[in-house]
Short mmCIF file of N, CA and C in Angstrom, two decimals:
data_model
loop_
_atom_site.label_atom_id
_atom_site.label_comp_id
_atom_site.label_asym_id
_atom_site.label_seq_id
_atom_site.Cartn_x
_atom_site.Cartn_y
_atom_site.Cartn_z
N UNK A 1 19.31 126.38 260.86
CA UNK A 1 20.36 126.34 261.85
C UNK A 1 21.64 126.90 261.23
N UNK A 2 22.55 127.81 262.21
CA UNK A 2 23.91 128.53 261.61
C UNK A 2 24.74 127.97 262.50
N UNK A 3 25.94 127.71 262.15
CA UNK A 3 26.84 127.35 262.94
C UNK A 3 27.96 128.16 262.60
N UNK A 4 28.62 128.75 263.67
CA UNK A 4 29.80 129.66 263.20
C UNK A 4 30.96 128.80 262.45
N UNK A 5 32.38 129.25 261.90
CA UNK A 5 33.23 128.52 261.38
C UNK A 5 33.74 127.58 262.51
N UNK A 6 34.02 128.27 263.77
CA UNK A 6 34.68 127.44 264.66
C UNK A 6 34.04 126.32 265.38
N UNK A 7 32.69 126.15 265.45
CA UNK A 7 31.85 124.89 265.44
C UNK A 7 31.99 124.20 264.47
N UNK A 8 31.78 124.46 262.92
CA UNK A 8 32.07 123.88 261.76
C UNK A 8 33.17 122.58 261.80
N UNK A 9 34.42 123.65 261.98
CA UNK A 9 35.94 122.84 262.04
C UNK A 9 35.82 121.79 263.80
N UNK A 10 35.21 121.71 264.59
CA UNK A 10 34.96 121.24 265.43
C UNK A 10 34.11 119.70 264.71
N UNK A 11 32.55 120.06 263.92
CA UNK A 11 32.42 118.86 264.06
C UNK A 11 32.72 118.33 262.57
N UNK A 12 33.48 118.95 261.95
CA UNK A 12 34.04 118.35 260.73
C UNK A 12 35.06 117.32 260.96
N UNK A 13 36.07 117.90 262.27
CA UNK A 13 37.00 117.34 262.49
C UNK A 13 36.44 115.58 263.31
N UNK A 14 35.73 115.83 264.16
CA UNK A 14 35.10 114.75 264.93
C UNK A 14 34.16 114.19 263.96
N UNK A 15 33.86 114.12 262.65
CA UNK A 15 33.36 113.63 261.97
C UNK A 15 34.30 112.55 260.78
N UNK A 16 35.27 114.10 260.56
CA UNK A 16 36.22 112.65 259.47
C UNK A 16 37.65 112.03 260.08
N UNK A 17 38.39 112.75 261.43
CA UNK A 17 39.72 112.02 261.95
C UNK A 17 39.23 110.96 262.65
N UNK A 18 38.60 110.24 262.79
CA UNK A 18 38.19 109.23 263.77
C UNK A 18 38.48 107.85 262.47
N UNK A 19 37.68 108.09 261.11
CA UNK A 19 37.30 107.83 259.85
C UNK A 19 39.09 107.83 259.29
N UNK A 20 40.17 108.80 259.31
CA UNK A 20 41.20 108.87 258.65
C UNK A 20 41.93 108.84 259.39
N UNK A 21 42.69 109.96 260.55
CA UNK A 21 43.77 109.56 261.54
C UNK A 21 44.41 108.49 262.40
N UNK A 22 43.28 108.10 262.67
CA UNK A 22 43.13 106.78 263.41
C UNK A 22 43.67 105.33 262.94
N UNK A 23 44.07 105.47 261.79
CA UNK A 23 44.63 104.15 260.97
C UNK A 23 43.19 103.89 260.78
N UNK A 24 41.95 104.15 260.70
CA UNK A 24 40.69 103.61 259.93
C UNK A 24 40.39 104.12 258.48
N UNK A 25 40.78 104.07 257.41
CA UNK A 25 40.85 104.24 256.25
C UNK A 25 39.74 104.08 255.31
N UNK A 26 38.73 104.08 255.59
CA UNK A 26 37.40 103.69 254.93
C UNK A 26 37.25 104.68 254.03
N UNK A 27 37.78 106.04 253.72
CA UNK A 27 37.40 107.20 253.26
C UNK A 27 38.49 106.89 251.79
N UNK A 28 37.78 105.97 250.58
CA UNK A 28 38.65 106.05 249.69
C UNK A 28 38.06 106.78 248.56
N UNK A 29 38.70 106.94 247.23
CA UNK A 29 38.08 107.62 245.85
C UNK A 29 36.94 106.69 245.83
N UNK A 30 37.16 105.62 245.80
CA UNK A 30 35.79 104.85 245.44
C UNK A 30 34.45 105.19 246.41
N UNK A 31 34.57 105.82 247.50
CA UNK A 31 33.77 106.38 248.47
C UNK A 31 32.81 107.74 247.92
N UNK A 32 33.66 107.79 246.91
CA UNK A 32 32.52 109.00 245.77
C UNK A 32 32.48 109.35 244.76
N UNK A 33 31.57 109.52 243.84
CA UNK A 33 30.89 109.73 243.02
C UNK A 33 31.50 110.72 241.87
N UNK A 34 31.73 110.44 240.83
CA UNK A 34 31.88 111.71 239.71
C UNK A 34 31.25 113.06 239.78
N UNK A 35 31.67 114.30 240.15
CA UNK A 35 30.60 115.25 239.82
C UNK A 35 30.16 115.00 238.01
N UNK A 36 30.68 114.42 237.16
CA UNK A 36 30.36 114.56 235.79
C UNK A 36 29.81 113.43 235.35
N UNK A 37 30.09 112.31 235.46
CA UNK A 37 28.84 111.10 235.36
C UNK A 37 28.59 110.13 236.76
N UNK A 38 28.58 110.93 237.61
CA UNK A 38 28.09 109.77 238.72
C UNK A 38 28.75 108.34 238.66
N UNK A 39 29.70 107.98 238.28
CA UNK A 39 30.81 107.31 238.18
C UNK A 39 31.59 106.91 239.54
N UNK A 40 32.11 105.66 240.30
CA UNK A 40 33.08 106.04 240.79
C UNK A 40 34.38 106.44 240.66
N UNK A 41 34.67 107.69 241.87
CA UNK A 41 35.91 107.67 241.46
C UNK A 41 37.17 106.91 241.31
N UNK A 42 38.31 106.84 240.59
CA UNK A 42 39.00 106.04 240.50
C UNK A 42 40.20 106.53 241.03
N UNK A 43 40.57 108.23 241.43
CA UNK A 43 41.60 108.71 242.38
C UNK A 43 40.83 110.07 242.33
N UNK A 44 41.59 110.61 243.28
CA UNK A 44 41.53 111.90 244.15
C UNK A 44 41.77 112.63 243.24
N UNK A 45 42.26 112.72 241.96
CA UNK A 45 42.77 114.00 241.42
C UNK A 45 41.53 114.26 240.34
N UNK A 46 40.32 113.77 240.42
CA UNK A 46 38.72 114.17 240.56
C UNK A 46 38.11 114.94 241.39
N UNK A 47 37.31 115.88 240.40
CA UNK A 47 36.13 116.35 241.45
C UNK A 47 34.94 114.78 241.62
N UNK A 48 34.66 115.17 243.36
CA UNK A 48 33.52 113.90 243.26
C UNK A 48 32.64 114.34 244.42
N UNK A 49 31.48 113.61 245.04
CA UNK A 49 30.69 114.59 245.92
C UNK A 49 30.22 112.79 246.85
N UNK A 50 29.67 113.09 247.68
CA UNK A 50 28.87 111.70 248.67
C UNK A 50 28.06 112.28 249.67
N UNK A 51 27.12 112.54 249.81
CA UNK A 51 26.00 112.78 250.83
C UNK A 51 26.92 113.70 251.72
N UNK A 52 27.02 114.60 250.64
CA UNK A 52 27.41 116.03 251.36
C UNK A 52 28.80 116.44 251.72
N UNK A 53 29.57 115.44 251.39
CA UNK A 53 31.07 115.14 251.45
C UNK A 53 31.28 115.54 250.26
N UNK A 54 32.32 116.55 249.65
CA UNK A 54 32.85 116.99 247.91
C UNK A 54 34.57 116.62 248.26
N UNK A 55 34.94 116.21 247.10
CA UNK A 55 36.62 115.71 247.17
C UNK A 55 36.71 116.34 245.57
N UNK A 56 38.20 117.13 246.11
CA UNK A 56 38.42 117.79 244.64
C UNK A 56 40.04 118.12 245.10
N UNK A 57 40.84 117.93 243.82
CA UNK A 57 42.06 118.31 243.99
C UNK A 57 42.32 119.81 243.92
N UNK A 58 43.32 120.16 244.67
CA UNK A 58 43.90 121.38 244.70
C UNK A 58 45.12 121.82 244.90
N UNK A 59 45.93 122.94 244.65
CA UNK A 59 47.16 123.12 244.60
C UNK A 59 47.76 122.56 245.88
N UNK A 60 47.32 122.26 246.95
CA UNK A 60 47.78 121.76 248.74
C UNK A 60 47.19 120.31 248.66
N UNK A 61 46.99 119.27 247.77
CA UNK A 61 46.65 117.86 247.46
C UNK A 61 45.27 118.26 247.47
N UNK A 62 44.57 116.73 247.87
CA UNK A 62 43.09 116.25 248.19
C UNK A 62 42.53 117.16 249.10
N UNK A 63 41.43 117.44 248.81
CA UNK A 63 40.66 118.69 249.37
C UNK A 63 39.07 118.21 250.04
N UNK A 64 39.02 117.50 251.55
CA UNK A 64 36.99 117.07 251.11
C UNK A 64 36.55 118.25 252.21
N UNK A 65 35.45 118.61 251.86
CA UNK A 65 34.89 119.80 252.24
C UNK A 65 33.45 119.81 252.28
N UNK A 66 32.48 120.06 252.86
CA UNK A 66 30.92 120.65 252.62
C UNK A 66 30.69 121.97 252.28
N UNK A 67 30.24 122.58 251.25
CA UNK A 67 29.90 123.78 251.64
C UNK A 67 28.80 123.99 251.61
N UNK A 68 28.18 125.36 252.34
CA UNK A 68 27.01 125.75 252.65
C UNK A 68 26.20 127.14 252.27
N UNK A 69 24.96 127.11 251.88
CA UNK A 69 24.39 128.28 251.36
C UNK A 69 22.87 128.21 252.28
N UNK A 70 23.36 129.53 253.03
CA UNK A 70 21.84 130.00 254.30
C UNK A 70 21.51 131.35 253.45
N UNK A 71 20.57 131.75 253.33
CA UNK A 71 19.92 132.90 253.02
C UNK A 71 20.87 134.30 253.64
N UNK A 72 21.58 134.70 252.82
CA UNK A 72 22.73 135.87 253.46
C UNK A 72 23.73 135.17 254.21
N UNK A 73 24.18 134.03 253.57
CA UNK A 73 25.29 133.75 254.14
C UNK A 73 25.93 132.51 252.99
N UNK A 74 27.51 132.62 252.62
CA UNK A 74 28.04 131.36 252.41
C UNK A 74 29.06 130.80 253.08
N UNK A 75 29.24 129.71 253.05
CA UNK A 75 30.23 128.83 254.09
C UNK A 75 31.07 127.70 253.46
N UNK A 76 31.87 127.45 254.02
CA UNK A 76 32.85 126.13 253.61
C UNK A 76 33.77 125.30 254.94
N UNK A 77 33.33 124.16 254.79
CA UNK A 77 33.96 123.69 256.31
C UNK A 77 35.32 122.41 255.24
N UNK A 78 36.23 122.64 255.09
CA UNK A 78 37.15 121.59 254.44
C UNK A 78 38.43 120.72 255.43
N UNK A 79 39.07 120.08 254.76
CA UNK A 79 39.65 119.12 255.54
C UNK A 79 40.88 118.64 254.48
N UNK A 80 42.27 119.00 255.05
CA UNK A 80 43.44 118.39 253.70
C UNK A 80 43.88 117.31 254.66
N UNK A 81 43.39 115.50 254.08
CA UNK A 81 43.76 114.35 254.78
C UNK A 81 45.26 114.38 254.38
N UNK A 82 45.62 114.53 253.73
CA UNK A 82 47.32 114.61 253.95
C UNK A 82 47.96 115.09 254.29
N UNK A 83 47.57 116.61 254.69
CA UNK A 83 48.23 117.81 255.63
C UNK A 83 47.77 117.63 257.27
N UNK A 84 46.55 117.07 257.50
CA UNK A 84 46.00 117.37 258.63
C UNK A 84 45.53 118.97 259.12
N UNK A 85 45.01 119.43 257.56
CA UNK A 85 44.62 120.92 258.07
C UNK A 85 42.93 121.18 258.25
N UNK A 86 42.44 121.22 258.79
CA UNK A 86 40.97 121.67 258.55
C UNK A 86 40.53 123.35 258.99
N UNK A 87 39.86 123.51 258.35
CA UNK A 87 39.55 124.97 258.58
C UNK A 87 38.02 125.12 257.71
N UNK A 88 37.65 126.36 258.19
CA UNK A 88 36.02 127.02 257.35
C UNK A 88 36.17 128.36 257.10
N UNK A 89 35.11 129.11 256.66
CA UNK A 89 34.82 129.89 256.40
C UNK A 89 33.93 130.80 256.42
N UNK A 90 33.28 131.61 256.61
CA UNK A 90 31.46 132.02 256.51
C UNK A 90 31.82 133.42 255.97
N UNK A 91 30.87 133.98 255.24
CA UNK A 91 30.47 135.29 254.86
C UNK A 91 29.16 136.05 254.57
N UNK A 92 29.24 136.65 255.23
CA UNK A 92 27.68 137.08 255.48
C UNK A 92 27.60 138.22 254.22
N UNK A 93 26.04 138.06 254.06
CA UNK A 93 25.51 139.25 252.95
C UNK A 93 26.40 138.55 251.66
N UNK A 94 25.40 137.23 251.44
CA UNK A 94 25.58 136.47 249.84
C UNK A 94 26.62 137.11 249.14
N UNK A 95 28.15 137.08 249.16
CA UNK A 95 28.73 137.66 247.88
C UNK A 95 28.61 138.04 246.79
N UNK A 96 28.67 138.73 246.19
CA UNK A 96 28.00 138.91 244.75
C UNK A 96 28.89 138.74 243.71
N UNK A 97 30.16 138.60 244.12
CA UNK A 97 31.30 138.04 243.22
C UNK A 97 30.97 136.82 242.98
N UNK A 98 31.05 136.42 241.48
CA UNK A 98 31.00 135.11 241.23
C UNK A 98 31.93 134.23 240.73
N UNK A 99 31.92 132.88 241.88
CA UNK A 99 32.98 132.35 242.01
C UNK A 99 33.84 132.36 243.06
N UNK A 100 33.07 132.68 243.97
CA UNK A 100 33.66 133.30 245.42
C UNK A 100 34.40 132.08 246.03
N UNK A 101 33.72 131.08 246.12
CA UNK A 101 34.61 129.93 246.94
C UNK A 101 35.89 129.82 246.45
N UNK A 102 35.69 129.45 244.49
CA UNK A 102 37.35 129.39 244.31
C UNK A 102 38.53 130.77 244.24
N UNK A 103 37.80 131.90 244.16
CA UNK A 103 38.51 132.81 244.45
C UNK A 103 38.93 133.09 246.41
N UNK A 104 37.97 132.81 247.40
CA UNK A 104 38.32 132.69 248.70
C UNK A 104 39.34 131.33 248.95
N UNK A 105 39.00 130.06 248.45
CA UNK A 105 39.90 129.47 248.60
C UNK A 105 41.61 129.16 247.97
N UNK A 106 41.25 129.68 246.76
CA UNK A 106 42.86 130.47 246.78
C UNK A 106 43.60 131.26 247.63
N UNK A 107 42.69 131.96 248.11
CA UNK A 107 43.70 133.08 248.93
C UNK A 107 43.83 132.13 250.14
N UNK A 108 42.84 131.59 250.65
CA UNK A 108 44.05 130.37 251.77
C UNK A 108 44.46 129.43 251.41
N UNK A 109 44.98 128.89 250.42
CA UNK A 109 45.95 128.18 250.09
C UNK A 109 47.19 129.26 250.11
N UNK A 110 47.37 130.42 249.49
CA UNK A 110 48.29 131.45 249.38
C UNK A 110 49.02 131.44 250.85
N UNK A 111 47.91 131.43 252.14
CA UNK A 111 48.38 131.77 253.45
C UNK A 111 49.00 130.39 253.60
N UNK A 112 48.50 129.30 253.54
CA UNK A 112 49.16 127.64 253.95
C UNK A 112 49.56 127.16 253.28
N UNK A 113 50.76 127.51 252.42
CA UNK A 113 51.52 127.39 251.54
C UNK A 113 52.85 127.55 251.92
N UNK A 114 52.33 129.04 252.62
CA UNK A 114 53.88 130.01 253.39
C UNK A 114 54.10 130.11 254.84
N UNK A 115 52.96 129.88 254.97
CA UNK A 115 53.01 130.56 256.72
C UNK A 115 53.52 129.10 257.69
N UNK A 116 55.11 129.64 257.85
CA UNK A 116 56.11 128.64 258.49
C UNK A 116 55.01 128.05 259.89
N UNK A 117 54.65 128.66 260.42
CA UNK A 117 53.07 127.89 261.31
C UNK A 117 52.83 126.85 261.09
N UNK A 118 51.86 127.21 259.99
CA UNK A 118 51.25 126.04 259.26
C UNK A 118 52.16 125.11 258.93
N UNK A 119 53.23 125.45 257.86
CA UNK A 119 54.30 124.62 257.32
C UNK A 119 54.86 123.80 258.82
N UNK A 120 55.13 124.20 259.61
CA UNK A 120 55.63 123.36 260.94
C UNK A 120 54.70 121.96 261.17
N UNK A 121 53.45 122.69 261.75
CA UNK A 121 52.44 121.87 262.00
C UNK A 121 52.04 120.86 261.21
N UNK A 122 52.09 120.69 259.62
CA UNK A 122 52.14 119.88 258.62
C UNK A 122 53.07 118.77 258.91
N UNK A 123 54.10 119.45 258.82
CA UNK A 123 55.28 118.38 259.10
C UNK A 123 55.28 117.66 260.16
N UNK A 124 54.73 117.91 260.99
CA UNK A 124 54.69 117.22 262.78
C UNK A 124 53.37 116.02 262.66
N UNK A 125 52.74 116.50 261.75
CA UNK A 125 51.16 115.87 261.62
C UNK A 125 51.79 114.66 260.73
N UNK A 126 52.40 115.02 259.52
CA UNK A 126 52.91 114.16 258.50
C UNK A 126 53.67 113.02 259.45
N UNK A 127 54.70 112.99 260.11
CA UNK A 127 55.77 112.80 260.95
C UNK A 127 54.66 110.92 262.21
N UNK A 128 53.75 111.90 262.28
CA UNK A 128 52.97 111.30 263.55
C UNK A 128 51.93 110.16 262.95
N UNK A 129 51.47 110.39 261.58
CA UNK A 129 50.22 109.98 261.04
C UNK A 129 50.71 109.37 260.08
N UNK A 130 50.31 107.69 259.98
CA UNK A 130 50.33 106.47 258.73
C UNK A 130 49.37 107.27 257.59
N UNK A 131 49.91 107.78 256.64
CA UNK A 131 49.17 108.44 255.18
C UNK A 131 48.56 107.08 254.55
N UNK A 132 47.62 106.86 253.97
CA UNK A 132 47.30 105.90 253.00
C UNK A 132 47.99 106.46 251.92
N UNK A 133 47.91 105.44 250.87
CA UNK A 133 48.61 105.44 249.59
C UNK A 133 48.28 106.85 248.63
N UNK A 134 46.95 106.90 248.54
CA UNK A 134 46.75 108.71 247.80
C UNK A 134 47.33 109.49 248.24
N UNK A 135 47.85 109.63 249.70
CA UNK A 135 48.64 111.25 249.71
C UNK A 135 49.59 110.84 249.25
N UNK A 136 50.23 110.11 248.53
CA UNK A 136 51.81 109.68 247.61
C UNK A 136 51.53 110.31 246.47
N UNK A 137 49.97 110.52 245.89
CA UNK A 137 50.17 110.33 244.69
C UNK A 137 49.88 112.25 244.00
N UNK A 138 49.62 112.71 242.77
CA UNK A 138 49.92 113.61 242.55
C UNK A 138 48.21 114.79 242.15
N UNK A 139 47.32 114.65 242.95
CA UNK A 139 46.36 114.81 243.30
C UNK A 139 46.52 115.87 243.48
N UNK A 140 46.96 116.64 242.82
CA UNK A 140 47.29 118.35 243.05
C UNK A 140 47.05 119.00 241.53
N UNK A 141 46.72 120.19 241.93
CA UNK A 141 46.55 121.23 240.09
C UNK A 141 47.10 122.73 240.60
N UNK A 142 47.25 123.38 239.64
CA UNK A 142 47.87 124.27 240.15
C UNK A 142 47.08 125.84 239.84
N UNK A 143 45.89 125.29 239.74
CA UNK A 143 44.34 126.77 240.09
C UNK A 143 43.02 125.73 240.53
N UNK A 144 42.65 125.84 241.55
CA UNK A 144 41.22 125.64 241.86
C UNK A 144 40.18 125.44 241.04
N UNK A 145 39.80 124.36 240.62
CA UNK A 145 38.19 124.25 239.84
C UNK A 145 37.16 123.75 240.89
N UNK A 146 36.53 124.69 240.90
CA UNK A 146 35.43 124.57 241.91
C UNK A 146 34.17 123.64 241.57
N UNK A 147 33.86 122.58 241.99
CA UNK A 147 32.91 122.05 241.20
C UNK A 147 31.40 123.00 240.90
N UNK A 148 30.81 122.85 239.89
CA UNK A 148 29.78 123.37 239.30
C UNK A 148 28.33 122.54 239.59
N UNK A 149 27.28 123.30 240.90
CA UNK A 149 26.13 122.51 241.38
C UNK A 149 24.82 122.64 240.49
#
């Protein structure tokens, strides 16, 4: 089964704002796993993974995301709980650059960083929405480490 990006961000979103926006907070570090010893985590500024859920810091905070690999195709459906941004990705004909996610996901952080849009919409989201205590904290790096599967 393929699902385009804009289905993706559809049921990503109806999957984790119900879980985070909502004042229901169940979605903590301790909710996943070390990518490096299967450990729980103890904050966000870990890579960590949960039945298909990955949380990893990045230059725009806490980052949880799925990504996906179909035969000629890769994908990424992510979600910034402290920005309220979700978005995906797809690219057809397997990249052959390696390292593609953290090199693609740099370049949109580059765009939602700057683009007064986005920057608006952040602020209105921030403004409207009770943050739990991790988006306070400093769960940010300043290059992408992509976890290693």
């Amino acid at each position: 089964m393929y699902a385009n990006p804009i289905d993706n961000v559809k049921w990503f979103r109806a999957l984790l704002k119900n879980n985070f926006a909502q004042g229901n907070r169940q979605i903590t570090p301790q909710f996943f796993s070390s990518i490096d010893n299967a450990a729980q985590l103890k904050s966000f500024a870990f890579i960590g993974y949960n039945a298909g859920l990955f949380t990893m810091p990045t230059p725009l905070g806490v980052l949880w995301f799925t990504p996906g690999m179909t035969p000629g195709f890769v994908s990424l459906v992510g979600m910034f709980p402290c920005n309220g941004i979700f978005f995906s990705y797809s690219a057809s004909n397997f990249p052959q650059k390696k390292g593609f996610h953290p090199f693609f996901l740099d370049e949109i952080f580059k765009i939602l960083k700057t683009d007064l849009s986005v920057l608006t919409i952040v602020k209105k989201y921030k403004s409207q929405t009770i943050l739990p205590q991790f988006c306070q904290s400093d769960a940010t790096v300043s290059k992408t480490e992509f976890p290693k599967f």
